[in-house]
Amino acid sequence: VEQITMVAASNSSVVTQLSRDNFSKRGEWELLHIDVQNLNLSFSGILYSQVKYTIRLKRIPIVYVVNLICPAGFLIILDFAGMFISVTGGERLGFKVTIVLGFLVLLLILNDQLPNTDVSPILDVLFSEDSCEYFQLMEHLKLTDSVRFLQSRPVDDWRKPTQVFIHSTVANIIQLEGTTQSLTSLLWLDMTWKNSFISWDPNEFCGMETITIPLDLLWLPDLYIYEIMDDDVSPVVNVLEVKHDGSVKQSKPIRLVSACKLDIFGFPFDTQKCTITFGPYVHTVEQIIMVAASNSSVVTQLSRDNFSKRGEWELLHIDVQNLNLSFSGILYSQVKYTIRLKRIPIVYVVNLICPAGFLIILDFAGMFISVTGGERLGFKITVVLGFLVLLLILNDQLPNTDVSPILGVFCGLCFALMIISIIGTIGVLYMVEMSSMSSEVPSWMKKWVLKYMAKALLVKTSHTADTGADENIIGFSNSSVPSTSIRMKKALEKTSRKDSNEAILLKKLLLEILMIRRHLANARLKEESQNDWHMVAYVLDRFICIFYFFSIVISMGVLIIVWAIPHT
């Protein structure tokens, strides 16, 4: 601020009126007001003059009203109107599940259309006059000597290494891309070193202790960032600050795209570590030594004070280390910044975890729908289709790593359980269908399902293994009814001439009674077979329901425990 003072040329009212007169009214924003302020920024104890423009904008909501609010209102009205559909008809459940799937699609559209609302300030650059000229000092230093100042390292003894002090703060985390595992960040970098060829007495130049000169007049360290992945698109600041004792300082913002290995096991309640390593690319440790100008606590505090809190990441801590890299037996000096970030999970909780939990509860509740009604299978398939949509969203959000997140494992397990429950429902429906046929339940199924499994599940069954006590109605068993009828018929034909009419009538009556008994016995056997099949289907259905419940509870417990344990 002692060298350049930024001053607003016009006040807020004038700037607002001029902007409104020339404002192009298109898009979704309307200009309301522009506030102009003259400020001073304090960074590392040094003041920098600024002119800050605060722009107030009002969104034109017609697109969102037509594409989001109105369809959402219509779906809510349709869902409420579905309450008046008859419950016995079986149409209400399918109608409401269809409405829920439509609302889920609307949530996906809403997630894609959420805008970024941060506004960057507009700066206006003015200039001020100084009492003494810089040109005399530059002539005294002979900065036009390119051979002396540009083509060699500025030391009076080549055996003496140049110490380069690195100070960097994290101003913003623009994006942490999962698919490419890259970190896009905005850094403020200060690099300071000593130039042995530059010095002057401030008293001889009006007390001038510092001077700013163009970047291409002095030698610069070959600074390289080892994790860089993309071209440097940082804003260009082509000036250097030189002090009277020969200290040269380069300050610039860096928009960096760097590699960052992600650990997404605890996604979306995860913390990530990304490293940014500064060091020379050509000069060895005998020529340039990189030194951290500030320790971890100072860098963390300064970064938090200037950190722009937006997006899904929160800055936890920055660890600073001085290291030496050995490459082919040659040492290179480095300064390594380890940035710890914590994900803000609210978006994933609303868009993934809560809908997944609701669908799991719906699928479990579907186990209590009657199998014979025919609605359970269609309901469960509809829920599975909705869960597939969530899996597709989760697949787009997750990075490509060799470790699967616990949330993905949980969703995969829930999907597998849904498929198992559908297969179980199909099996139960098949057993119900078998009850209408004349086939009996196999003996092994009676033993393992109706005896052991039913007892373990505390299900009371009406199955009895021995029904011979009720078969002897008139002295014959069911198996002897056909042979007895044949013998009685032959006896009737053989003795028809000797017996009286009363005896013949009694014999015919006995034969008819035996035939009626045979019919009743067969009907009873068929009814018992149907009951056995229904009981087998009921026991297996309860087993699948209990297995489903405990599997979900155990997996959700493991998921919560994993999320509760902090991952470093």
Coordinates of C-alpha atoms in Angstrom, one line a residue:
V1 CA 0.0 0.0 0.0
E2 CA 3.0 2.3 0.4
Q3 CA 3.7 1.9 -3.4
I4 CA 0.4 1.6 -5.1
T5 CA -3.0 2.8 -3.7
M6 CA -6.2 1.6 -5.5
V7 CA -9.0 4.3 -5.4
A8 CA -12.5 4.0 -6.7
A9 CA -13.1 6.6 -9.4
S10 CA -16.9 6.6 -8.9
N11 CA -19.2 6.0 -6.0
S12 CA -21.8 3.2 -5.7
S13 CA -24.8 5.2 -7.1
V14 CA -22.9 6.3 -10.2
V15 CA -21.5 2.8 -10.9
T16 CA -24.9 1.2 -10.4
Q17 CA -26.7 3.7 -12.7
L18 CA -24.1 3.4 -15.5
S19 CA -24.2 -0.4 -15.2
R20 CA -27.9 -0.5 -15.5
D21 CA -27.9 1.7 -18.5
N22 CA -25.4 -0.6 -20.3
F23 CA -26.6 -3.9 -18.8
S24 CA -27.6 -6.6 -21.3
K25 CA -30.8 -8.1 -20.0
R26 CA -30.5 -11.7 -21.0
G27 CA -30.1 -15.0 -19.1
E28 CA -31.5 -15.6 -15.7
W29 CA -30.1 -12.7 -13.7
E30 CA -31.2 -9.1 -13.1
L31 CA -28.8 -6.4 -11.8
L32 CA -30.0 -4.7 -8.5
H33 CA -27.1 -2.7 -7.1
I34 CA -23.3 -2.4 -7.1
D35 CA -21.5 -1.3 -3.9
V36 CA -18.0 0.2 -4.2
Q37 CA -15.5 0.0 -1.3
N38 CA -11.9 1.0 -0.8
L39 CA -10.2 -1.6 1.3
N40 CA -6.8 -2.7 2.5
L41 CA -5.9 -6.4 2.6
S42 CA -3.5 -7.6 5.3
F43 CA -1.4 -10.6 4.2
S44 CA 1.6 -11.8 6.2
G45 CA 1.7 -8.4 8.0
I46 CA 1.8 -6.4 4.7
L47 CA -1.0 -4.2 3.5
Y48 CA -2.3 -4.3 -0.1
S49 CA -4.7 -1.7 -1.4
Q50 CA -7.9 -2.9 -3.1
V51 CA -11.1 -1.6 -4.7
K52 CA -14.0 -4.0 -4.1
Y53 CA -17.2 -4.1 -6.1
T54 CA -20.1 -6.0 -4.5
I55 CA -22.6 -6.9 -7.2
R56 CA -26.2 -7.8 -6.1
L57 CA -28.1 -9.9 -8.5
K58 CA -31.6 -11.2 -8.5
R59 CA -32.5 -14.5 -10.2
I60 CA -35.3 -14.6 -12.8
P61 CA -37.1 -17.8 -11.6
I62 CA -39.4 -18.6 -14.6
V63 CA -37.2 -21.5 -15.9
Y64 CA -37.1 -23.2 -12.5
V65 CA -40.8 -22.6 -11.9
V66 CA -41.8 -24.2 -15.2
N67 CA -39.2 -27.1 -15.0
L68 CA -39.1 -27.9 -11.3
I69 CA -41.7 -26.2 -9.1
C70 CA -44.8 -26.8 -11.2
P71 CA -44.0 -30.5 -12.0
A72 CA -43.2 -31.1 -8.3
G73 CA -46.6 -29.6 -7.3
F74 CA -48.4 -31.7 -9.9
L75 CA -46.8 -34.9 -8.6
I76 CA -47.6 -34.0 -5.0
I77 CA -51.3 -33.4 -6.0
L78 CA -51.4 -36.7 -7.9
D79 CA -49.9 -38.5 -4.9
F80 CA -52.5 -37.0 -2.6
A81 CA -55.3 -37.8 -5.1
G82 CA -54.0 -41.4 -5.0
M83 CA -55.2 -41.6 -1.4
F84 CA -58.8 -41.8 -2.8
I85 CA -58.1 -44.9 -4.9
S86 CA -59.7 -48.0 -3.4
V87 CA -57.3 -50.1 -1.3
T88 CA -58.9 -53.4 -2.2
G89 CA -58.4 -52.9 -5.9
G90 CA -54.6 -53.2 -5.6
E91 CA -54.0 -50.2 -7.8
R92 CA -53.2 -47.6 -5.1
L93 CA -49.8 -49.1 -4.2
G94 CA -48.5 -49.3 -7.8
F95 CA -49.8 -45.8 -8.5
K96 CA -48.0 -44.2 -5.5
V97 CA -44.7 -46.1 -6.2
T98 CA -44.8 -44.8 -9.8
I99 CA -45.3 -41.2 -8.5
V100 CA -42.3 -41.7 -6.2
L101 CA -40.2 -42.8 -9.1
G102 CA -41.3 -39.8 -11.1
F103 CA -40.4 -37.5 -8.1
L104 CA -37.0 -39.2 -7.9
V105 CA -36.3 -38.3 -11.6
L106 CA -37.3 -34.7 -10.7
L107 CA -34.7 -34.7 -7.9
L108 CA -32.0 -35.8 -10.4
I109 CA -33.0 -32.8 -12.6
L110 CA -32.8 -30.5 -9.5
N111 CA -29.3 -31.8 -8.6
D112 CA -28.1 -31.1 -12.2
Q113 CA -29.5 -27.5 -12.3
L114 CA -28.2 -26.2 -8.9
P115 CA -26.1 -23.2 -9.8
N116 CA -22.9 -21.8 -8.3
T117 CA -23.7 -18.5 -6.5
D118 CA -20.3 -17.2 -5.5
V119 CA -19.4 -13.8 -7.1
S120 CA -15.9 -12.6 -7.7
P121 CA -15.2 -8.9 -6.9
I122 CA -14.3 -6.6 -9.8
L123 CA -11.1 -4.6 -9.4
D124 CA -10.3 -1.3 -11.0
V125 CA -6.6 -0.4 -11.2
L126 CA -5.5 3.1 -10.7
F127 CA -2.1 4.5 -10.1
S128 CA -0.4 7.0 -7.7
E129 CA 2.7 9.1 -7.9
D130 CA 5.8 8.8 -5.8
S131 CA 8.1 11.6 -4.6
C132 CA 11.3 9.9 -5.9
E133 CA 12.0 8.2 -9.2
Y134 CA 12.7 4.5 -9.5
F135 CA 14.8 5.0 -12.6
Q136 CA 17.8 6.4 -10.8
L137 CA 17.9 3.3 -8.5
M138 CA 17.6 1.0 -11.5
E139 CA 20.5 2.8 -13.2
H140 CA 22.5 2.5 -10.0
L141 CA 21.9 -1.2 -9.8
K142 CA 22.7 -1.7 -13.6
L143 CA 19.7 -4.0 -14.0
T144 CA 20.0 -3.9 -17.8
D145 CA 23.1 -6.2 -17.6
S146 CA 21.3 -9.4 -18.7
V147 CA 24.5 -11.5 -18.5
R148 CA 25.1 -10.7 -14.9
F149 CA 21.5 -10.8 -13.6
L150 CA 19.8 -13.4 -15.8
Q151 CA 22.2 -16.1 -17.1
S152 CA 23.8 -17.3 -13.9
R153 CA 22.8 -18.0 -10.3
P154 CA 23.3 -14.7 -8.3
V155 CA 26.0 -15.8 -5.8
D156 CA 29.5 -14.5 -5.3
D157 CA 30.8 -18.1 -4.7
W158 CA 29.4 -20.9 -6.9
R159 CA 30.0 -23.4 -4.1
K160 CA 27.5 -21.6 -1.9
P161 CA 23.9 -22.8 -2.4
T162 CA 21.1 -20.4 -2.9
Q163 CA 18.4 -20.7 -0.2
V164 CA 14.9 -20.2 -1.6
F165 CA 12.2 -19.7 1.1
I166 CA 8.7 -21.0 0.1
H167 CA 5.5 -19.7 1.7
S168 CA 2.2 -20.9 0.3
T169 CA -1.4 -20.7 1.6
V170 CA -4.5 -22.4 0.2
A171 CA -7.0 -19.8 -0.8
N172 CA -9.7 -22.2 -2.3
I173 CA -10.4 -25.8 -3.2
I174 CA -12.0 -25.4 -6.6
Q175 CA -12.6 -29.1 -7.3
L176 CA -11.5 -32.5 -6.1
E177 CA -12.3 -34.7 -9.1
G178 CA -12.9 -38.3 -8.2
T179 CA -12.8 -39.9 -11.7
T180 CA -9.3 -38.5 -12.5
Q181 CA -8.2 -38.2 -8.9
S182 CA -7.0 -34.7 -9.3
L183 CA -7.2 -31.6 -7.1
T184 CA -7.8 -28.2 -8.5
S185 CA -6.8 -25.5 -6.0
L186 CA -6.0 -21.9 -5.8
L187 CA -2.7 -21.1 -4.0
W188 CA -1.0 -17.9 -2.9
L189 CA 2.7 -18.4 -3.3
D190 CA 5.6 -16.3 -2.0
M191 CA 9.1 -17.3 -3.0
T192 CA 12.1 -15.4 -1.6
W193 CA 15.8 -15.7 -2.2
K194 CA 19.0 -13.6 -1.9
N195 CA 20.6 -11.9 -4.9
S196 CA 24.2 -11.2 -4.0
F197 CA 24.7 -8.7 -6.9
I198 CA 22.0 -6.3 -5.6
S199 CA 22.3 -3.9 -2.7
W200 CA 21.9 -0.1 -2.0
D201 CA 21.7 2.3 0.8
P202 CA 18.1 3.5 1.3
N203 CA 19.3 6.9 2.5
E204 CA 20.9 7.7 -0.8
F205 CA 17.5 7.1 -2.6
C206 CA 15.0 9.0 -0.6
G207 CA 14.6 6.2 2.0
M208 CA 13.6 3.7 -0.7
E209 CA 13.9 0.3 0.8
T210 CA 12.0 -1.8 -1.8
I211 CA 11.5 -1.6 -5.6
T212 CA 9.3 -3.5 -7.9
I213 CA 10.8 -4.4 -11.3
P214 CA 9.7 -6.5 -14.3
L215 CA 10.0 -10.3 -14.0
D216 CA 12.4 -10.7 -16.9
L217 CA 15.2 -8.6 -15.4
L218 CA 16.5 -11.0 -12.8
W219 CA 17.3 -14.7 -12.4
L220 CA 14.5 -16.9 -11.1
P221 CA 14.7 -20.3 -9.4
D222 CA 13.4 -23.1 -11.6
L223 CA 10.4 -23.9 -9.4
Y224 CA 8.6 -27.1 -10.2
I225 CA 5.5 -28.7 -8.7
Y226 CA 5.9 -32.4 -8.8
E227 CA 2.2 -33.3 -8.6
I228 CA 1.2 -31.1 -11.5
M229 CA -1.2 -32.7 -14.1
D230 CA -2.3 -29.9 -16.4
D231 CA -1.0 -26.8 -18.1
D232 CA -0.4 -23.8 -15.9
V233 CA -3.3 -21.4 -16.4
S234 CA -2.5 -19.2 -13.4
P235 CA -2.9 -15.4 -13.5
V236 CA 0.3 -13.7 -14.7
V237 CA 2.0 -11.4 -12.2
N238 CA 5.1 -10.2 -14.0
V239 CA 6.7 -8.2 -11.2
L240 CA 9.3 -8.9 -8.5
E241 CA 9.8 -7.1 -5.2
V242 CA 13.5 -6.3 -4.5
K243 CA 14.7 -5.1 -1.1
H244 CA 17.8 -3.0 -0.4
D245 CA 19.7 -6.0 1.2
G246 CA 19.3 -8.0 -2.0
S247 CA 16.3 -10.1 -1.0
V248 CA 14.1 -10.8 -4.0
K249 CA 10.5 -11.8 -3.6
Q250 CA 8.0 -13.2 -6.1
S251 CA 4.4 -13.3 -5.1
K252 CA 1.7 -14.8 -7.4
P253 CA -1.5 -16.8 -7.3
I254 CA -1.4 -20.3 -8.7
R255 CA -4.3 -22.2 -10.1
L256 CA -3.0 -25.7 -9.8
V257 CA -4.4 -29.1 -11.1
S258 CA -2.4 -31.7 -9.1
A259 CA -2.6 -35.4 -8.7
C260 CA -4.2 -36.6 -5.4
K261 CA -4.7 -40.3 -4.5
L262 CA -8.1 -40.6 -2.9
D263 CA -9.1 -43.0 -0.1
I264 CA -12.9 -43.3 -0.6
F265 CA -13.6 -46.2 1.8
G266 CA -15.5 -43.9 4.1
F267 CA -17.4 -42.0 1.4
P268 CA -19.2 -39.6 1.8
F269 CA -17.9 -39.1 5.4
D270 CA -14.3 -39.3 4.3
T271 CA -11.2 -37.2 4.7
Q272 CA -8.5 -36.9 2.0
K273 CA -4.8 -36.1 2.0
C274 CA -3.4 -34.3 -1.0
T275 CA 0.3 -33.3 -1.3
I276 CA 1.8 -30.3 -3.2
T277 CA 5.6 -30.5 -3.5
F278 CA 7.7 -27.5 -4.5
G279 CA 11.3 -28.0 -5.7
P280 CA 13.8 -27.3 -8.4
Y281 CA 13.7 -29.4 -11.6
V282 CA 17.4 -28.9 -12.6
H283 CA 19.4 -27.5 -9.7
T284 CA 20.6 -30.1 -7.1
V285 CA 20.7 -29.6 -3.3
E286 CA 24.3 -28.3 -3.7
Q287 CA 23.0 -25.4 -5.8
I288 CA 19.4 -24.6 -4.5
I289 CA 18.0 -25.4 -1.1
M290 CA 14.2 -25.1 -0.7
V291 CA 13.2 -24.0 2.8
A292 CA 9.7 -23.6 4.2
A293 CA 9.3 -20.0 5.4
S294 CA 6.5 -20.8 7.8
N295 CA 5.7 -23.8 9.9
S296 CA 2.5 -26.0 9.8
S297 CA 0.6 -24.0 12.4
V298 CA 1.1 -20.6 10.7
V299 CA 0.3 -21.9 7.2
T300 CA -2.9 -23.7 8.5
Q301 CA -4.1 -20.5 10.3
L302 CA -3.4 -18.2 7.4
S303 CA -5.1 -20.6 4.9
R304 CA -8.2 -20.9 7.2
D305 CA -8.4 -17.1 7.4
N306 CA -8.3 -16.7 3.7
F307 CA -10.0 -19.9 2.7
S308 CA -13.1 -19.4 0.5
K309 CA -15.7 -21.7 2.1
R310 CA -17.7 -23.0 -0.8
G311 CA -18.1 -26.4 -2.5
E312 CA -18.1 -29.7 -0.6
W313 CA -14.7 -29.6 1.1
E314 CA -13.6 -28.2 4.4
L315 CA -9.9 -27.4 5.2
L316 CA -8.7 -29.3 8.3
H317 CA -4.9 -28.9 8.4
I318 CA -1.8 -28.3 6.3
D319 CA 1.4 -30.1 7.2
V320 CA 4.7 -28.5 6.0
Q321 CA 7.9 -30.5 5.6
N322 CA 11.4 -29.9 4.3
L323 CA 12.6 -33.0 2.3
N324 CA 15.3 -34.2 0.0
L325 CA 14.5 -36.3 -3.0
S326 CA 17.1 -38.8 -4.2
F327 CA 17.0 -39.4 -7.9
S328 CA 19.7 -41.5 -9.6
G329 CA 22.0 -40.8 -6.6
I330 CA 21.5 -37.0 -6.8
L331 CA 19.7 -35.1 -4.1
Y332 CA 17.1 -32.4 -4.8
S333 CA 15.7 -30.1 -2.1
Q334 CA 11.9 -30.0 -1.7
V335 CA 9.2 -28.4 0.4
K336 CA 6.1 -30.6 0.8
Y337 CA 2.7 -29.4 1.7
T338 CA 0.2 -32.1 2.9
I339 CA -3.4 -30.8 2.8
R340 CA -6.0 -32.5 4.8
L341 CA -9.6 -32.0 3.6
K342 CA -12.9 -33.2 5.0
R343 CA -15.9 -33.8 2.7
I344 CA -19.2 -32.0 3.6
P345 CA -21.7 -34.9 3.1
I346 CA -25.0 -33.1 3.1
V347 CA -25.6 -33.4 -0.7
Y348 CA -24.9 -37.1 -0.6
V349 CA -27.1 -37.7 2.5
V350 CA -30.0 -36.0 0.8
N351 CA -29.6 -37.4 -2.7
L352 CA -28.2 -40.9 -2.0
I353 CA -28.3 -42.2 1.6
C354 CA -31.9 -41.1 2.5
P355 CA -33.5 -42.3 -0.7
A356 CA -31.6 -45.6 -0.4
G357 CA -32.8 -46.1 3.1
F358 CA -36.4 -45.3 2.2
L359 CA -36.3 -47.8 -0.7
I360 CA -34.9 -50.5 1.6
I361 CA -37.6 -49.9 4.2
L362 CA -40.2 -50.1 1.4
D363 CA -38.8 -53.3 0.1
F364 CA -38.8 -54.9 3.6
A365 CA -42.3 -53.7 4.1
G366 CA -43.3 -55.4 0.9
M367 CA -42.6 -58.7 2.6
F368 CA -45.8 -58.3 4.5
I369 CA -48.0 -58.0 1.3
S370 CA -50.0 -61.2 0.7
V371 CA -48.4 -63.5 -1.8
T372 CA -51.7 -64.8 -3.1
G373 CA -52.9 -61.4 -4.1
G374 CA -50.2 -61.1 -6.8
E375 CA -49.1 -57.5 -5.9
R376 CA -46.0 -58.3 -4.0
L377 CA -43.9 -59.3 -7.0
G378 CA -44.7 -56.2 -9.0
F379 CA -44.1 -54.0 -6.0
K380 CA -40.7 -55.4 -5.3
I381 CA -39.6 -55.2 -8.9
T382 CA -40.6 -51.5 -9.0
V383 CA -38.5 -50.9 -5.8
V384 CA -35.5 -52.7 -7.4
L385 CA -35.8 -50.5 -10.5
G386 CA -35.8 -47.4 -8.3
F387 CA -32.7 -48.7 -6.4
L388 CA -31.0 -49.3 -9.7
V389 CA -31.4 -45.5 -10.5
L390 CA -29.6 -44.7 -7.2
L391 CA -26.8 -47.2 -8.0
L392 CA -26.3 -45.4 -11.3
I393 CA -26.0 -42.0 -9.5
L394 CA -23.6 -43.5 -7.0
N395 CA -21.5 -44.9 -9.8
D396 CA -21.2 -41.5 -11.4
Q397 CA -20.1 -39.9 -8.0
L398 CA -17.5 -42.4 -7.1
P399 CA -13.8 -42.2 -8.3
N400 CA -12.0 -45.0 -10.1
T401 CA -9.9 -46.6 -7.3
D402 CA -8.9 -50.1 -6.3
V403 CA -10.8 -49.8 -3.0
S404 CA -14.6 -49.9 -3.0
P405 CA -16.4 -47.5 -0.6
I406 CA -18.4 -49.0 2.2
L407 CA -21.5 -47.2 0.9
G408 CA -21.1 -49.0 -2.4
V409 CA -20.6 -52.3 -0.7
F410 CA -23.8 -51.6 1.4
C411 CA -25.8 -50.7 -1.7
G412 CA -24.6 -53.8 -3.5
L413 CA -25.5 -56.0 -0.5
C414 CA -29.0 -54.4 -0.3
F415 CA -29.5 -54.9 -4.1
A416 CA -28.4 -58.6 -3.7
L417 CA -30.9 -59.0 -0.8
M418 CA -33.6 -57.5 -2.9
I419 CA -32.9 -59.9 -5.7
I420 CA -32.9 -62.8 -3.2
S421 CA -36.2 -61.7 -1.8
I422 CA -37.7 -61.6 -5.3
I423 CA -36.4 -65.1 -6.0
G424 CA -37.9 -66.2 -2.7
T425 CA -41.2 -64.6 -3.6
I426 CA -41.2 -66.5 -6.9
G427 CA -40.5 -69.7 -5.0
V428 CA -43.3 -69.1 -2.6
L429 CA -45.7 -68.3 -5.5
Y430 CA -44.6 -71.6 -7.1
M431 CA -45.4 -73.5 -3.9
V432 CA -48.8 -71.9 -3.7
E433 CA -49.4 -73.0 -7.3
M434 CA -48.3 -76.5 -6.4
S435 CA -51.0 -76.6 -3.7
S436 CA -53.7 -76.6 -6.4
M437 CA -52.2 -79.8 -7.9
S438 CA -52.6 -83.3 -6.6
S439 CA -48.9 -83.7 -5.7
E440 CA -47.9 -84.1 -2.1
V441 CA -45.2 -82.3 -0.2
P442 CA -41.9 -84.4 -0.3
S443 CA -41.0 -86.1 2.9
W444 CA -37.7 -84.3 3.2
M445 CA -39.4 -80.9 2.9
K446 CA -41.9 -81.9 5.6
K447 CA -39.0 -82.9 7.8
W448 CA -36.7 -79.9 7.3
V449 CA -39.2 -77.1 6.7
L450 CA -42.3 -78.0 8.7
K451 CA -40.5 -79.7 11.6
Y452 CA -37.1 -78.1 12.1
M453 CA -37.3 -74.7 10.4
A454 CA -40.8 -74.0 11.7
K455 CA -39.7 -74.9 15.2
A456 CA -36.6 -72.6 14.9
L457 CA -38.8 -69.7 13.6
L458 CA -41.4 -70.3 16.3
V459 CA -44.1 -71.0 13.7
K460 CA -47.0 -73.3 14.8
T461 CA -47.9 -75.8 12.1
S462 CA -51.0 -78.1 11.9
H463 CA -49.1 -80.9 10.2
T464 CA -49.3 -84.4 11.8
A465 CA -47.2 -87.2 10.6
D466 CA -49.7 -90.0 11.4
T467 CA -53.4 -89.8 10.4
G468 CA -54.1 -93.5 10.7
A469 CA -56.2 -93.0 13.8
D470 CA -58.9 -91.1 11.9
E471 CA -58.9 -93.4 8.9
N472 CA -60.7 -96.4 10.5
I473 CA -64.3 -95.2 10.2
I474 CA -66.0 -98.5 9.6
G475 CA -63.1 -100.8 10.0
F476 CA -61.2 -100.2 6.8
S477 CA -58.2 -98.0 6.0
N478 CA -58.1 -95.7 3.0
S479 CA -55.7 -98.0 1.2
S480 CA -58.0 -100.9 1.5
V481 CA -61.1 -99.1 0.2
P482 CA -60.6 -100.0 -3.5
S483 CA -59.8 -103.7 -2.9
T484 CA -62.7 -104.0 -0.4
S485 CA -65.1 -102.5 -2.9
I486 CA -64.1 -105.0 -5.6
R487 CA -64.4 -108.0 -3.3
M488 CA -67.9 -106.8 -2.1
K489 CA -69.0 -106.4 -5.7
K490 CA -67.8 -109.9 -6.6
A491 CA -69.5 -111.3 -3.5
L492 CA -72.7 -109.5 -4.4
E493 CA -72.7 -111.0 -8.0
K494 CA -71.9 -114.5 -6.7
T495 CA -74.6 -114.7 -4.0
S496 CA -77.3 -112.7 -5.8
R497 CA -79.5 -115.8 -6.5
K498 CA -79.4 -117.3 -2.9
D499 CA -79.8 -114.0 -0.9
S500 CA -83.0 -112.3 -0.3
N501 CA -83.9 -108.9 -1.6
E502 CA -83.2 -107.4 1.8
A503 CA -79.7 -108.8 1.9
I504 CA -79.0 -107.7 -1.7
L505 CA -80.2 -104.2 -0.8
L506 CA -78.0 -104.1 2.3
K507 CA -74.9 -105.2 0.3
K508 CA -75.5 -102.5 -2.3
L509 CA -76.0 -99.9 0.5
L510 CA -72.7 -101.0 2.1
L511 CA -70.9 -100.7 -1.3
E512 CA -72.2 -97.1 -1.8
I513 CA -71.1 -96.2 1.7
L514 CA -67.6 -97.5 1.0
M515 CA -67.5 -95.4 -2.2
I516 CA -68.6 -92.3 -0.4
R517 CA -66.0 -92.9 2.3
R518 CA -63.4 -93.3 -0.4
H519 CA -64.4 -90.0 -2.0
L520 CA -64.3 -88.2 1.4
A521 CA -60.9 -89.7 2.2
N522 CA -59.4 -88.5 -1.2
A523 CA -60.8 -85.0 -0.6
R524 CA -59.3 -84.9 2.8
L525 CA -55.9 -86.0 1.5
K526 CA -56.0 -83.3 -1.2
E527 CA -57.0 -80.7 1.4
E528 CA -54.1 -81.8 3.7
S529 CA -51.7 -81.6 0.8
Q530 CA -52.8 -78.1 0.0
N531 CA -52.5 -77.1 3.6
D532 CA -49.0 -78.6 3.7
W533 CA -47.9 -76.6 0.6
H534 CA -49.3 -73.4 2.1
M535 CA -47.5 -74.0 5.4
V536 CA -44.2 -74.7 3.6
A537 CA -44.6 -71.5 1.6
Y538 CA -45.4 -69.5 4.8
V539 CA -42.4 -70.9 6.7
L540 CA -40.0 -70.2 3.9
D541 CA -41.5 -66.7 3.4
R542 CA -41.0 -65.9 7.1
F543 CA -37.4 -67.3 7.0
I544 CA -36.6 -64.9 4.0
C545 CA -38.2 -62.0 5.9
I546 CA -36.2 -62.6 9.1
F547 CA -33.0 -63.2 7.1
Y548 CA -33.6 -60.0 5.2
F549 CA -34.2 -58.0 8.4
F550 CA -31.1 -59.2 10.3
S551 CA -28.9 -58.8 7.2
I552 CA -30.0 -55.2 6.7
V553 CA -29.6 -54.4 10.4
I554 CA -26.1 -55.9 10.6
S555 CA -24.9 -54.2 7.4
M556 CA -26.3 -50.8 8.5
G557 CA -24.6 -51.2 11.9
V558 CA -21.3 -52.0 10.2
L559 CA -21.8 -49.0 7.9
I560 CA -22.5 -46.6 10.8
I561 CA -19.5 -47.9 12.8
V562 CA -17.2 -47.4 9.8
W563 CA -18.4 -43.9 9.3
A564 CA -18.1 -43.1 13.0
I565 CA -14.4 -44.2 13.1
P566 CA -12.2 -41.3 11.9
H567 CA -10.0 -42.1 9.0
T568 CA -6.7 -40.4 8.8

